[in-house]
CSV table of C-alpha atoms in Angstrom, one decimal:
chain,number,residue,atom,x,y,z
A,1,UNK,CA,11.0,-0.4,-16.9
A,2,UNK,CA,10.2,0.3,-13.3
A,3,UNK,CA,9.3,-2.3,-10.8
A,4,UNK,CA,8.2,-2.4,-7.0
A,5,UNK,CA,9.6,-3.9,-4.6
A,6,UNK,CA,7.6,-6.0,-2.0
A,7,UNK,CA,8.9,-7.3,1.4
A,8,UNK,CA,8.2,-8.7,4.7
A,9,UNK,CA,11.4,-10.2,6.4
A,10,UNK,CA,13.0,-12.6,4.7
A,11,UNK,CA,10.0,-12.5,2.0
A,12,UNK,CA,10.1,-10.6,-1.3
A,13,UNK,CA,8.7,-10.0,-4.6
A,14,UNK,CA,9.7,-7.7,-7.3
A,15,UNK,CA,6.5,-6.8,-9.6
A,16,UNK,CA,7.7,-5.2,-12.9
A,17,UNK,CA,5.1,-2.2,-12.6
A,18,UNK,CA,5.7,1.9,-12.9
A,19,UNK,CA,1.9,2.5,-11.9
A,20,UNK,CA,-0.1,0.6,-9.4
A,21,UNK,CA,-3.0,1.1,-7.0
A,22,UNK,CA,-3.1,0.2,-3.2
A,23,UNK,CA,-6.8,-1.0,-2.3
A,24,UNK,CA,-7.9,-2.0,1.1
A,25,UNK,CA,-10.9,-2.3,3.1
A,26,UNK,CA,-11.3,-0.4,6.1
A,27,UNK,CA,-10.8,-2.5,9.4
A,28,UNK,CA,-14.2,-1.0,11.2
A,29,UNK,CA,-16.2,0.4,8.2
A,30,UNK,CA,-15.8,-2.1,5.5
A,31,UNK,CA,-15.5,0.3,2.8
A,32,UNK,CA,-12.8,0.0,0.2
A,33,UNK,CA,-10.1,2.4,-0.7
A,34,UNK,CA,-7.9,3.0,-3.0
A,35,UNK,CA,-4.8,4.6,-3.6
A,36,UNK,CA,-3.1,5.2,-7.3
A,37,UNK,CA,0.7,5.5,-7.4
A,38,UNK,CA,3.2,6.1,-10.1
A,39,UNK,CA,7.2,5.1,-9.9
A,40,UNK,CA,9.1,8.6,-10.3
A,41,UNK,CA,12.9,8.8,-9.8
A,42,UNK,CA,12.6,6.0,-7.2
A,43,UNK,CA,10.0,7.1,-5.3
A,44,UNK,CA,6.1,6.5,-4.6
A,45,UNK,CA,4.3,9.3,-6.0
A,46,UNK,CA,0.5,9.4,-4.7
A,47,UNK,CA,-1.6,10.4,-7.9
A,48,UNK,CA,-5.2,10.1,-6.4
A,49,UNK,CA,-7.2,8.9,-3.5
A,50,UNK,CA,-10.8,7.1,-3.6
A,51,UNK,CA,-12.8,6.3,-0.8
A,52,UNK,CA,-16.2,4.3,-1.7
A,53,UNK,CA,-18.2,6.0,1.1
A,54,UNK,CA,-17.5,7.7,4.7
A,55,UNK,CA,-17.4,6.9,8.4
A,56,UNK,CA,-16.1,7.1,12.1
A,57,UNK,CA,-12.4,8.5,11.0
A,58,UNK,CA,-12.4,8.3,7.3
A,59,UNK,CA,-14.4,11.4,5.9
A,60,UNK,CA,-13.1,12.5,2.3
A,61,UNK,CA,-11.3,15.8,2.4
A,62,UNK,CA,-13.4,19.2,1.5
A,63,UNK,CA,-12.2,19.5,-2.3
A,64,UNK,CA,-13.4,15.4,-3.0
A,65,UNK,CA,-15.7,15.3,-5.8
A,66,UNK,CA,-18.2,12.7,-5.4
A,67,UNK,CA,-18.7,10.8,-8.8
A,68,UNK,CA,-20.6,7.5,-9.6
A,69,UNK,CA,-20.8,6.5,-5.7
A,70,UNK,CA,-16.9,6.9,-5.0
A,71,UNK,CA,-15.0,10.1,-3.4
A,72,UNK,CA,-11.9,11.3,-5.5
A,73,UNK,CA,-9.3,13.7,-4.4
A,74,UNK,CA,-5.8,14.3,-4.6
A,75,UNK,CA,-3.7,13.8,-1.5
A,76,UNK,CA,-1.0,16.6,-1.3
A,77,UNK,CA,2.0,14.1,0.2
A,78,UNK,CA,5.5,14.4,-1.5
A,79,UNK,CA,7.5,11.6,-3.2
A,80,UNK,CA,7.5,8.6,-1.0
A,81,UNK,CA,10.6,5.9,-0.6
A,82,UNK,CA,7.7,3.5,0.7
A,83,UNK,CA,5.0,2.6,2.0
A,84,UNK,CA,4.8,0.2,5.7
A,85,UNK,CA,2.2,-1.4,5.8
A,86,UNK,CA,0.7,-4.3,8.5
A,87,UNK,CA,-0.9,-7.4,7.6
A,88,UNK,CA,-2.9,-9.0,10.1
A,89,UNK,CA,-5.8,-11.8,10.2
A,90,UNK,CA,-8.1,-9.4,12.3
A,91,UNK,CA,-8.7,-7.4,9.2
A,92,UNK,CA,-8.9,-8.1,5.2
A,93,UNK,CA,-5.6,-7.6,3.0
A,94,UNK,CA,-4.0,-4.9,0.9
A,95,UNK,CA,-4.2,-5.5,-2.8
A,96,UNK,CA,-2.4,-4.7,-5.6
A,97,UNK,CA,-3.9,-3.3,-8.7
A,98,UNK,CA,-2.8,-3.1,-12.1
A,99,UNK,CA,-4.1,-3.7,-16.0
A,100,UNK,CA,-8.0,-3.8,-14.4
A,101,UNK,CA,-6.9,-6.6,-12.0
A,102,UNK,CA,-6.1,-7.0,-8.2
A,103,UNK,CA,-4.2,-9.6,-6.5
A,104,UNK,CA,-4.1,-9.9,-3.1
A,105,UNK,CA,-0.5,-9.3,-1.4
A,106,UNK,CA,-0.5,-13.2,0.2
A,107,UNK,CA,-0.5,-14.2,-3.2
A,108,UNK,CA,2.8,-11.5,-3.9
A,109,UNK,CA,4.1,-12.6,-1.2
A,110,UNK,CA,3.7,-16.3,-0.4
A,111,UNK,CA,4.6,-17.5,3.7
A,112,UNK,CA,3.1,-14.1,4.6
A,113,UNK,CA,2.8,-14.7,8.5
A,114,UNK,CA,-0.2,-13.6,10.5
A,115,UNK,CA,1.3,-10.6,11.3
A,116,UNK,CA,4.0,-8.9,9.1
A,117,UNK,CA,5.2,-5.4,8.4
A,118,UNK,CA,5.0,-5.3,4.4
A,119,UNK,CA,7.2,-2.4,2.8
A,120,UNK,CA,6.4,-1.1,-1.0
A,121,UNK,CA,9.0,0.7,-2.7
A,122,UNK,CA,10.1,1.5,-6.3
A,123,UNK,CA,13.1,-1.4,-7.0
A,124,UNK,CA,16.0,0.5,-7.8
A,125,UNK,CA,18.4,-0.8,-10.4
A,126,UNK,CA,20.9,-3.0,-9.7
A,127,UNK,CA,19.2,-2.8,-5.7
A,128,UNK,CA,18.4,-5.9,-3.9
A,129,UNK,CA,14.6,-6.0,-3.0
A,130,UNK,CA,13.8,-4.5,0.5
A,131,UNK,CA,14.9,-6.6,3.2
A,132,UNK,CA,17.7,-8.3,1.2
A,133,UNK,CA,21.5,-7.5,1.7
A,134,UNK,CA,23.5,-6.7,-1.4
A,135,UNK,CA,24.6,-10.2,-1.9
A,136,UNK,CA,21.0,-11.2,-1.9
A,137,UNK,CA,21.0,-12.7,1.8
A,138,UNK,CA,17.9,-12.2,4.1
A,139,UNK,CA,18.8,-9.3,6.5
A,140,UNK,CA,17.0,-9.0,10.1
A,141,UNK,CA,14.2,-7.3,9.4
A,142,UNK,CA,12.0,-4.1,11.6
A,143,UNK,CA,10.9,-5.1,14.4
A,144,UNK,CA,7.8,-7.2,14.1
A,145,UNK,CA,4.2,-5.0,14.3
A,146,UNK,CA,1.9,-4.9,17.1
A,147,UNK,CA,-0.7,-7.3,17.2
A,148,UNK,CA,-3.5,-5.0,17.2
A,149,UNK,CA,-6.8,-5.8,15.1
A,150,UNK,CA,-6.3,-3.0,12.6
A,151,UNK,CA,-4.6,-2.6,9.3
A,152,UNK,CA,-2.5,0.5,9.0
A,153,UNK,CA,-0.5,2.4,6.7
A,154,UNK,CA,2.0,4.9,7.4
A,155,UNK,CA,3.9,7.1,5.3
């Protein structure tokens, strides 16, 4: 089976998933999104996109179909070795979703500082988790994120 890989510094957690969904709130808006991926030959593969409404930045693209209250639509990204992501205590958390429940990534990822840079990737076998050396030893990790009040993900 497939598994992601979860890490901030010296902090990691393997989850033994090969689908999951990304959900945040949006920093200014307050409106959830959500993000399904799938593990493919050890990548992030981006199957579908919601958005639970619109505003200032976050408008769903022209082929969304609006259903039940929630914008769907397909992002057209490539394969993805991860996703960066910044945690921060100016805005609410990233969750992880699987088997109709979501846990919040300071409960992945215990120790979490205020501000980290939090990488998802698909484990690969016989891999260390991010930020681990081969041997299993911390290794210095990025440079720490800006301490800005917004929650960002970039690809």
């Amino acid at each position: 089976m497939s598994g992601i890989c979860l890490a901030a510094g010296v902090i990691a957690a393997t989850l033994p998933l090969s689908a999951f969904t990304l959900a945040w709130t949006h920093s200014i808006e307050k409106i959830r999104w959500e993000e399904d991926y799938r593990i493919q030959d050890s990548r992030l593969v981006l199957e579908e996109a919601r958005i639970r409404g619109s505003g200032a930045g976050m408008e769903p693209p022209a082929e969304a179909k609006f259903k039940k209250g929630v914008w769907h639509y397909k992002p057209i990204l490539p394969p993805l070795e991860r996703l960066r992501l910044t945690h921060s205590p100016y805005t609410a958390g990233y969750e992880i979703c699987s088997n109709g429940g979501c846990k919040p990534l300071t409960t992945l990822l215990p120790g979490l500082p205020d501000f980290a840079l939090i990488e998802v990737s698909a484990c690969r076998p016989g891999s260390p988790a991010p930020g681990l050396s081969p041997t299993g030893q911390a290794v210095d990790p990025s440079p720490p994120p800006a301490k800005y009040p917004s929650a960002t993900q970039s690809r």
